[in-house]
PDB file of C-alpha atoms in Angstrom:
ATOM      1  CA  MET A   1      -9.517  -6.664  20.504  1.00  0.00           C
ATOM      2  CA  LYS A   2      -8.078  -3.415  19.097  1.00  0.00           C
ATOM      3  CA  HIS A   3      -7.327  -5.162  15.780  1.00  0.00           C
ATOM      4  CA  ARG A   4     -10.933  -6.343  15.447  1.00  0.00           C
ATOM      5  CA  LEU A   5     -12.304  -2.909  16.254  1.00  0.00           C
ATOM      6  CA  LEU A   6     -10.046  -1.326  13.639  1.00  0.00           C
ATOM      7  CA  LEU A   7     -11.157  -3.918  11.051  1.00  0.00           C
ATOM      8  CA  LEU A   8     -14.770  -3.038  11.798  1.00  0.00           C
ATOM      9  CA  TYR A   9     -13.930   0.671  11.678  1.00  0.00           C
ATOM     10  CA  SER A  10     -12.199   0.298   8.276  1.00  0.00           C
ATOM     11  CA  TRP A  11     -15.193  -1.599   6.947  1.00  0.00           C
ATOM     12  CA  LEU A  12     -17.560   1.116   8.180  1.00  0.00           C
ATOM     13  CA  VAL A  13     -15.532   3.901   6.544  1.00  0.00           C
ATOM     14  CA  LYS A  14     -15.432   1.976   3.260  1.00  0.00           C
ATOM     15  CA  THR A  15     -19.139   1.097   3.341  1.00  0.00           C
ATOM     16  CA  VAL A  16     -20.567   4.435   4.452  1.00  0.00           C
ATOM     17  CA  LEU A  17     -18.538   6.506   1.969  1.00  0.00           C
ATOM     18  CA  PHE A  18     -18.604   4.026  -0.934  1.00  0.00           C
ATOM     19  CA  PHE A  19     -21.207   5.875  -3.010  1.00  0.00           C
ATOM     20  CA  PHE A  20     -19.734   9.335  -2.528  1.00  0.00           C
ATOM     21  CA  PRO A  21     -17.902  10.694  -5.591  1.00  0.00           C
ATOM     22  CA  ASP A  22     -14.130  10.668  -5.909  1.00  0.00           C
ATOM     23  CA  ILE A  23     -13.580  14.387  -5.606  1.00  0.00           C
ATOM     24  CA  PRO A  24     -10.620  15.707  -3.581  1.00  0.00           C
ATOM     25  CA  LEU A  25     -12.752  16.874  -0.635  1.00  0.00           C
ATOM     26  CA  ILE A  26     -14.425  13.472  -0.168  1.00  0.00           C
ATOM     27  CA  MET A  27     -11.171  11.558  -0.747  1.00  0.00           C
ATOM     28  CA  ARG A  28      -9.410  13.687   1.883  1.00  0.00           C
ATOM     29  CA  PHE A  29     -12.301  13.023   4.276  1.00  0.00           C
ATOM     30  CA  ARG A  30     -11.933   9.260   3.715  1.00  0.00           C
ATOM     31  CA  GLY A  31      -8.200   9.605   4.316  1.00  0.00           C
ATOM     32  CA  PHE A  32      -8.825  11.553   7.516  1.00  0.00           C
ATOM     33  CA  LEU A  33     -11.210   8.884   8.825  1.00  0.00           C
ATOM     34  CA  TYR A  34      -8.729   6.095   8.050  1.00  0.00           C
ATOM     35  CA  SER A  35      -5.887   8.080   9.638  1.00  0.00           C
ATOM     36  CA  LEU A  36      -7.592   7.998  13.040  1.00  0.00           C
ATOM     37  CA  GLY A  37      -6.616   4.326  13.405  1.00  0.00           C
ATOM     38  CA  MET A  38      -3.055   4.670  12.059  1.00  0.00           C
ATOM     39  CA  PRO A  39       0.097   5.226  14.114  1.00  0.00           C
ATOM     40  CA  SER A  40       1.058   8.152  11.861  1.00  0.00           C
ATOM     41  CA  CYS A  41      -0.510   9.845   8.856  1.00  0.00           C
ATOM     42  CA  GLY A  42       0.545  13.020   7.077  1.00  0.00           C
ATOM     43  CA  SER A  43      -1.663  15.699   5.601  1.00  0.00           C
ATOM     44  CA  ASN A  44      -3.635  15.417   2.360  1.00  0.00           C
ATOM     45  CA  PHE A  45      -4.062  11.613   2.484  1.00  0.00           C
ATOM     46  CA  GLN A  46      -6.601  10.922  -0.295  1.00  0.00           C
ATOM     47  CA  VAL A  47      -8.442   7.611  -0.600  1.00  0.00           C
ATOM     48  CA  ALA A  48     -10.729   6.849  -3.568  1.00  0.00           C
ATOM     49  CA  HIS A  49     -13.800   4.627  -3.304  1.00  0.00           C
ATOM     50  CA  ASN A  50     -13.571   0.837  -3.032  1.00  0.00           C
ATOM     51  CA  VAL A  51     -10.150   0.891  -1.323  1.00  0.00           C
ATOM     52  CA  THR A  52      -9.603  -1.816   1.298  1.00  0.00           C
ATOM     53  CA  LEU A  53      -7.254  -0.993   4.169  1.00  0.00           C
ATOM     54  CA  ASN A  54      -6.848  -3.929   6.563  1.00  0.00           C
ATOM     55  CA  SER A  55      -4.788  -3.746   9.751  1.00  0.00           C
ATOM     56  CA  ILE A  56      -4.408   0.018   9.598  1.00  0.00           C
ATOM     57  CA  GLU A  57      -2.600  -0.099  12.935  1.00  0.00           C
ATOM     58  CA  GLY A  58       0.475  -1.252  10.956  1.00  0.00           C
ATOM     59  CA  LEU A  59       0.200   1.394   8.218  1.00  0.00           C
ATOM     60  CA  THR A  60       2.181   4.649   8.290  1.00  0.00           C
ATOM     61  CA  VAL A  61       1.458   7.204   5.575  1.00  0.00           C
ATOM     62  CA  GLY A  62       3.330  10.409   4.666  1.00  0.00           C
ATOM     63  CA  ASN A  63       2.057  13.700   3.243  1.00  0.00           C
ATOM     64  CA  ASN A  64       0.238  13.947  -0.107  1.00  0.00           C
ATOM     65  CA  VAL A  65      -0.448  10.230  -0.599  1.00  0.00           C
ATOM     66  CA  TYR A  66      -3.141   9.150  -3.081  1.00  0.00           C
ATOM     67  CA  LEU A  67      -4.741   5.686  -3.286  1.00  0.00           C
ATOM     68  CA  ALA A  68      -6.802   5.167  -6.459  1.00  0.00           C
ATOM     69  CA  MET A  69      -9.922   3.008  -6.565  1.00  0.00           C
ATOM     70  CA  GLY A  70      -9.682  -0.711  -5.954  1.00  0.00           C
ATOM     71  CA  ASN A  71      -6.423  -0.710  -3.974  1.00  0.00           C
ATOM     72  CA  ILE A  72      -5.989  -3.319  -1.250  1.00  0.00           C
ATOM     73  CA  ILE A  73      -3.470  -2.863   1.559  1.00  0.00           C
ATOM     74  CA  TYR A  74      -2.896  -5.566   4.182  1.00  0.00           C
ATOM     75  CA  ALA A  75      -0.564  -4.030   6.763  1.00  0.00           C
ATOM     76  CA  HIS A  76      -0.480  -6.906   9.258  1.00  0.00           C
ATOM     77  CA  GLY A  77       3.250  -6.272   9.663  1.00  0.00           C
ATOM     78  CA  LYS A  78       4.521  -2.766   9.090  1.00  0.00           C
ATOM     79  CA  ALA A  79       3.957  -0.793   5.885  1.00  0.00           C
ATOM     80  CA  ILE A  80       5.515   2.643   5.469  1.00  0.00           C
ATOM     81  CA  ILE A  81       4.424   4.854   2.580  1.00  0.00           C
ATOM     82  CA  GLY A  82       6.512   8.015   2.147  1.00  0.00           C
ATOM     83  CA  ASN A  83       5.560  11.521   1.064  1.00  0.00           C
ATOM     84  CA  ASN A  84       4.128  12.355  -2.383  1.00  0.00           C
ATOM     85  CA  VAL A  85       3.336   8.738  -3.316  1.00  0.00           C
ATOM     86  CA  MET A  86       0.630   7.785  -5.804  1.00  0.00           C
ATOM     87  CA  PHE A  87      -0.976   4.344  -6.255  1.00  0.00           C
ATOM     88  CA  GLY A  88      -2.791   3.622  -9.520  1.00  0.00           C
ATOM     89  CA  PRO A  89      -6.009   1.571  -9.574  1.00  0.00           C
ATOM     90  CA  ASP A  90      -6.264  -2.034  -8.382  1.00  0.00           C
ATOM     91  CA  CYS A  91      -2.883  -2.383  -6.652  1.00  0.00           C
ATOM     92  CA  LEU A  92      -2.135  -4.811  -3.825  1.00  0.00           C
ATOM     93  CA  LEU A  93       0.334  -4.196  -0.999  1.00  0.00           C
ATOM     94  CA  THR A  94       0.779  -6.903   1.613  1.00  0.00           C
ATOM     95  CA  THR A  95       3.189  -7.356   4.503  1.00  0.00           C
ATOM     96  CA  GLY A  96       2.338 -10.993   5.248  1.00  0.00           C
ATOM     97  CA  ASN A  97       2.881 -14.350   3.599  1.00  0.00           C
ATOM     98  CA  HIS A  98       1.945 -17.963   4.318  1.00  0.00           C
ATOM     99  CA  THR A  99       4.279 -20.820   5.209  1.00  0.00           C
ATOM    100  CA  PHE A 100       3.934 -24.488   4.338  1.00  0.00           C
ATOM    101  CA  TRP A 101       2.987 -26.666   7.306  1.00  0.00           C
ATOM    102  CA  ASP A 102       1.516 -30.148   7.610  1.00  0.00           C
ATOM    103  CA  GLY A 103       1.067 -30.553   3.856  1.00  0.00           C
ATOM    104  CA  SER A 104      -0.760 -27.269   3.305  1.00  0.00           C
ATOM    105  CA  TYR A 105      -0.366 -23.503   3.186  1.00  0.00           C
ATOM    106  CA  ARG A 106      -3.783 -23.135   4.828  1.00  0.00           C
ATOM    107  CA  TYR A 107      -2.559 -23.771   8.375  1.00  0.00           C
ATOM    108  CA  GLY A 108       0.985 -22.474   8.101  1.00  0.00           C
ATOM    109  CA  VAL A 109       2.234 -19.662  10.291  1.00  0.00           C
ATOM    110  CA  SER A 110       1.949 -16.179   8.824  1.00  0.00           C
ATOM    111  CA  VAL A 111       5.326 -14.526   8.226  1.00  0.00           C
ATOM    112  CA  GLU A 112       5.380 -10.736   8.184  1.00  0.00           C
ATOM    113  CA  LYS A 113       8.020  -8.425   6.711  1.00  0.00           C
ATOM    114  CA  GLU A 114       8.117  -4.645   6.527  1.00  0.00           C
ATOM    115  CA  VAL A 115       7.244  -2.960   3.234  1.00  0.00           C
ATOM    116  CA  ARG A 116       8.559   0.518   2.471  1.00  0.00           C
ATOM    117  CA  ILE A 117       7.567   2.810  -0.387  1.00  0.00           C
ATOM    118  CA  LYS A 118       9.937   5.779  -0.326  1.00  0.00           C
ATOM    119  CA  ASP A 119       9.153   9.427  -1.138  1.00  0.00           C
ATOM    120  CA  GLY A 120       7.947  10.495  -4.580  1.00  0.00           C
ATOM    121  CA  CYS A 121       7.086   7.053  -5.999  1.00  0.00           C
ATOM    122  CA  TRP A 122       4.366   6.208  -8.488  1.00  0.00           C
ATOM    123  CA  ILE A 123       2.951   2.691  -8.385  1.00  0.00           C
ATOM    124  CA  ALA A 124       0.981   2.272 -11.620  1.00  0.00           C
ATOM    125  CA  ALA A 125      -2.187   0.209 -12.125  1.00  0.00           C
ATOM    126  CA  HIS A 126      -2.452  -3.471 -11.199  1.00  0.00           C
ATOM    127  CA  CYS A 127       0.891  -3.686  -9.355  1.00  0.00           C
ATOM    128  CA  VAL A 128       1.627  -6.060  -6.484  1.00  0.00           C
ATOM    129  CA  VAL A 129       4.013  -5.168  -3.651  1.00  0.00           C
ATOM    130  CA  LEU A 130       5.006  -8.220  -1.594  1.00  0.00           C
ATOM    131  CA  PRO A 131       6.462  -8.563   1.932  1.00  0.00           C
ATOM    132  CA  GLY A 132      10.006  -7.257   2.399  1.00  0.00           C
ATOM    133  CA  ALA A 133       9.879  -5.014  -0.678  1.00  0.00           C
ATOM    134  CA  VAL A 134      11.375  -1.526  -0.724  1.00  0.00           C
ATOM    135  CA  LEU A 135      10.782   0.828  -3.653  1.00  0.00           C
ATOM    136  CA  PRO A 136      13.570   3.451  -3.901  1.00  0.00           C
ATOM    137  CA  ALA A 137      12.754   7.161  -3.805  1.00  0.00           C
ATOM    138  CA  ARG A 138      11.203   8.851  -6.849  1.00  0.00           C
ATOM    139  CA  SER A 139      10.838   5.548  -8.706  1.00  0.00           C
ATOM    140  CA  VAL A 140       8.079   4.255 -10.956  1.00  0.00           C
ATOM    141  CA  LEU A 141       6.703   0.728 -10.692  1.00  0.00           C
ATOM    142  CA  ALA A 142       5.212   0.144 -14.166  1.00  0.00           C
ATOM    143  CA  ALA A 143       1.715  -1.263 -14.665  1.00  0.00           C
ATOM    144  CA  GLY A 144       1.317  -4.925 -13.784  1.00  0.00           C
ATOM    145  CA  ALA A 145       4.721  -5.247 -12.088  1.00  0.00           C
ATOM    146  CA  VAL A 146       5.328  -7.395  -9.010  1.00  0.00           C
ATOM    147  CA  LEU A 147       7.793  -5.939  -6.507  1.00  0.00           C
ATOM    148  CA  THR A 148       9.191  -8.871  -4.553  1.00  0.00           C
ATOM    149  CA  MET A 149      12.339  -7.617  -2.850  1.00  0.00           C
ATOM    150  CA  HIS A 150      14.408  -4.699  -1.677  1.00  0.00           C
ATOM    151  CA  LEU A 151      15.700  -2.741  -4.665  1.00  0.00           C
ATOM    152  CA  GLN A 152      19.083  -1.126  -4.099  1.00  0.00           C
ATOM    153  CA  GLU A 153      19.252   2.484  -2.959  1.00  0.00           C
ATOM    154  CA  LEU A 154      21.577   3.230  -5.884  1.00  0.00           C
ATOM    155  CA  CYS A 155      18.636   2.906  -8.245  1.00  0.00           C
ATOM    156  CA  GLU A 156      16.602   5.922  -7.151  1.00  0.00           C
ATOM    157  CA  ASP A 157      14.830   7.872  -9.924  1.00  0.00           C
ATOM    158  CA  ALA A 158      14.344   4.663 -11.894  1.00  0.00           C
ATOM    159  CA  ILE A 159      11.654   2.719 -13.717  1.00  0.00           C
ATOM    160  CA  TYR A 160      10.969  -0.883 -12.709  1.00  0.00           C
ATOM    161  CA  THR A 161       8.752  -3.354 -14.527  1.00  0.00           C
ATOM    162  CA  GLY A 162       8.120  -7.070 -14.904  1.00  0.00           C
ATOM    163  CA  ILE A 163       7.462 -10.118 -12.769  1.00  0.00           C
ATOM    164  CA  PRO A 164       9.496  -9.875 -10.614  1.00  0.00           C
ATOM    165  CA  ALA A 165      10.214  -6.163 -11.013  1.00  0.00           C
ATOM    166  CA  LYS A 166      13.601  -5.350 -12.532  1.00  0.00           C
ATOM    167  CA  PHE A 167      15.455  -2.123 -13.223  1.00  0.00           C
ATOM    168  CA  ILE A 168      14.744  -0.816 -16.746  1.00  0.00           C
ATOM    169  CA  LYS A 169      16.294   2.644 -16.909  1.00  0.00           C
ATOM    170  CA  LYS A 170      16.875   5.874 -15.049  1.00  0.00           C
ATOM    171  CA  ARG A 171      13.803   8.062 -15.085  1.00  0.00           C
ATOM    172  CA  ILE A 172      15.751  11.303 -15.471  1.00  0.00           C
TER     173      ILE A 172
END
Protein backbone atom coordinates (compact mmCIF):
# COMPACT_ATOMS: atom_id res chain seq x y z
CA MET A 1 0.00 0.00 0.00
CA LYS A 2 2.80 2.44 0.90
CA HIS A 3 4.47 1.80 -2.48
CA ARG A 4 1.27 2.66 -4.35
CA LEU A 5 0.74 5.82 -2.34
CA LEU A 6 4.31 6.94 -3.04
CA LEU A 7 3.83 6.25 -6.77
CA LEU A 8 0.72 8.41 -6.72
CA TYR A 9 2.55 11.07 -4.71
CA SER A 10 5.48 11.11 -7.19
CA TRP A 11 3.05 11.45 -10.07
CA LEU A 12 1.28 14.35 -8.35
CA VAL A 13 4.54 16.21 -7.70
CA LYS A 14 5.60 15.73 -11.33
CA THR A 15 2.21 16.74 -12.74
CA VAL A 16 1.47 19.74 -10.54
CA LEU A 17 4.92 21.31 -10.95
CA PHE A 18 5.50 20.33 -14.59
CA PHE A 19 4.83 23.77 -16.07
CA PHE A 20 6.84 25.72 -13.51
CA PRO A 21 10.19 27.01 -14.81
CA ASP A 22 13.48 25.31 -14.03
CA ILE A 23 14.88 27.97 -11.74
CA PRO A 24 16.79 26.94 -8.59
CA LEU A 25 13.97 27.89 -6.20
CA ILE A 26 11.37 25.76 -8.01
CA MET A 27 13.81 22.86 -8.54
CA ARG A 28 14.67 22.86 -4.83
CA PHE A 29 10.94 22.86 -4.02
CA ARG A 30 10.42 19.83 -6.28
CA GLY A 31 13.36 18.14 -4.58
CA PHE A 32 11.91 18.92 -1.15
CA LEU A 33 8.54 17.43 -2.11
CA TYR A 34 10.16 14.26 -3.46
CA SER A 35 12.37 13.98 -0.37
CA LEU A 36 9.34 13.55 1.89
CA GLY A 37 8.92 9.98 0.60
CA MET A 38 12.62 9.04 0.67
CA PRO A 39 14.46 7.30 3.51
CA SER A 40 17.16 9.99 3.42
CA CYS A 41 17.74 13.14 1.39
CA GLY A 42 20.37 15.83 1.85
CA SER A 43 19.99 19.55 1.39
CA ASN A 44 19.77 21.37 -1.95
CA PHE A 45 18.26 18.44 -3.89
CA GLN A 46 17.23 20.03 -7.22
CA VAL A 47 14.88 18.32 -9.66
CA ALA A 48 14.13 19.80 -13.11
CA HIS A 49 10.80 19.36 -14.88
CA ASN A 50 9.76 16.08 -16.51
CA VAL A 51 11.84 13.92 -14.14
CA THR A 52 10.29 10.57 -13.22
CA LEU A 53 11.15 9.14 -9.81
CA ASN A 54 9.53 5.74 -9.23
CA SER A 55 9.81 3.82 -5.96
CA ILE A 56 11.29 6.75 -4.07
CA GLU A 57 11.21 4.66 -0.91
CA GLY A 58 14.37 2.94 -2.25
CA LEU A 59 16.19 6.16 -3.21
CA THR A 60 18.75 7.84 -0.95
CA VAL A 61 20.15 11.19 -2.07
CA GLY A 62 23.07 13.22 -0.66
CA ASN A 63 23.62 16.98 -0.51
CA ASN A 64 23.74 19.19 -3.62
CA VAL A 65 22.32 16.67 -6.10
CA TYR A 66 20.91 17.91 -9.42
CA LEU A 67 18.67 15.93 -11.79
CA ALA A 68 18.27 17.57 -15.22
CA MET A 69 15.09 17.33 -17.27
CA GLY A 70 13.93 13.99 -18.60
CA ASN A 71 15.73 11.77 -16.07
CA ILE A 72 14.07 8.51 -15.05
CA ILE A 73 14.99 6.73 -11.83
CA TYR A 74 13.47 3.36 -10.90
CA ALA A 75 14.65 2.62 -7.37
CA HIS A 76 12.73 -0.61 -6.77
CA GLY A 77 15.84 -2.00 -5.07
CA LYS A 78 18.19 0.44 -3.41
CA ALA A 79 19.78 3.41 -5.18
CA ILE A 80 22.27 5.61 -3.34
CA ILE A 81 23.35 8.91 -4.88
CA GLY A 82 26.21 10.64 -3.04
CA ASN A 83 26.94 14.30 -2.41
CA ASN A 84 27.59 16.84 -5.20
CA VAL A 85 26.31 14.60 -8.02
CA MET A 86 24.94 15.96 -11.28
CA PHE A 87 22.81 14.08 -13.85
CA GLY A 88 22.61 15.47 -17.38
CA PRO A 89 19.35 15.35 -19.36
CA ASP A 90 17.53 12.13 -20.29
CA CYS A 91 19.45 9.66 -18.11
CA LEU A 92 18.06 6.36 -16.83
CA LEU A 93 18.98 4.72 -13.53
CA THR A 94 17.35 1.42 -12.65
CA THR A 95 17.88 -1.08 -9.85
CA GLY A 96 15.77 -3.88 -11.32
CA ASN A 97 16.02 -6.30 -14.22
CA HIS A 98 13.86 -9.04 -15.73
CA THR A 99 14.57 -12.76 -15.80
CA PHE A 100 13.62 -15.28 -18.47
CA TRP A 101 10.81 -17.62 -17.41
CA ASP A 102 8.44 -19.85 -19.34
CA GLY A 103 9.69 -18.68 -22.74
CA SER A 104 9.38 -14.96 -22.03
CA TYR A 105 10.85 -12.05 -20.11
CA ARG A 106 7.34 -10.70 -19.53
CA TYR A 107 6.52 -13.01 -16.62
CA GLY A 108 9.98 -13.54 -15.20
CA VAL A 109 10.82 -12.60 -11.64
CA SER A 110 12.28 -9.14 -11.15
CA VAL A 111 15.86 -9.18 -9.85
CA GLU A 112 17.02 -6.12 -7.95
CA LYS A 113 20.58 -4.99 -7.24
CA GLU A 114 21.84 -1.90 -5.45
CA VAL A 115 23.14 1.01 -7.52
CA ARG A 116 25.60 3.47 -6.01
CA ILE A 117 26.77 6.78 -7.45
CA LYS A 118 29.58 8.05 -5.24
CA ASP A 119 30.36 11.66 -4.27
CA GLY A 120 31.27 14.28 -6.87
CA CYS A 121 30.21 12.38 -10.01
CA TRP A 122 28.86 13.83 -13.23
CA ILE A 123 26.61 11.61 -15.32
CA ALA A 124 26.35 13.31 -18.72
CA ALA A 125 23.34 13.31 -21.07
CA HIS A 126 21.62 10.13 -22.25
CA CYS A 127 23.49 7.74 -19.93
CA VAL A 128 22.08 4.48 -18.58
CA VAL A 129 23.01 3.11 -15.15
CA LEU A 130 22.00 -0.55 -14.75
CA PRO A 131 21.47 -2.72 -11.64
CA GLY A 132 24.59 -3.50 -9.61
CA ALA A 133 26.57 -0.56 -11.01
CA VAL A 134 28.85 1.58 -8.87
CA LEU A 135 30.40 4.77 -10.22
CA PRO A 136 33.61 5.67 -8.32
CA ALA A 137 33.96 9.03 -6.58
CA ARG A 138 34.57 12.18 -8.64
CA SER A 139 34.18 10.31 -11.93
CA VAL A 140 32.54 11.34 -15.19
CA LEU A 141 30.25 9.04 -17.15
CA ALA A 142 30.46 10.46 -20.70
CA ALA A 143 27.36 11.14 -22.79
CA GLY A 144 25.55 8.06 -24.04
CA ALA A 145 27.51 5.60 -21.88
CA VAL A 146 25.96 2.52 -20.29
CA LEU A 147 27.28 1.67 -16.82
CA THR A 148 26.69 -2.04 -16.32
CA MET A 149 28.88 -3.09 -13.42
CA HIS A 150 30.91 -2.10 -10.40
CA LEU A 151 33.95 -0.10 -11.49
CA GLN A 152 36.98 -0.58 -9.26
CA GLU A 153 37.64 1.88 -6.45
CA LEU A 154 41.16 2.39 -7.81
CA CYS A 155 39.71 4.32 -10.72
CA GLU A 156 38.38 7.36 -8.87
CA ASP A 157 38.75 10.73 -10.63
CA ALA A 158 38.34 9.03 -14.00
CA ILE A 159 36.38 9.35 -17.23
CA TYR A 160 34.29 6.40 -18.42
CA THR A 161 32.57 6.07 -21.78
CA GLY A 162 31.14 3.48 -24.15
CA ILE A 163 28.71 0.59 -24.14
CA PRO A 164 29.48 -0.92 -21.69
CA ALA A 165 31.34 1.89 -19.93
CA LYS A 166 35.11 1.47 -19.81
CA PHE A 167 37.92 3.45 -18.22
CA ILE A 168 39.35 6.06 -20.63
CA LYS A 169 41.72 8.19 -18.57
CA LYS A 170 42.27 9.90 -15.25
CA ARG A 171 40.36 13.14 -15.03
CA ILE A 172 43.10 14.98 -13.16
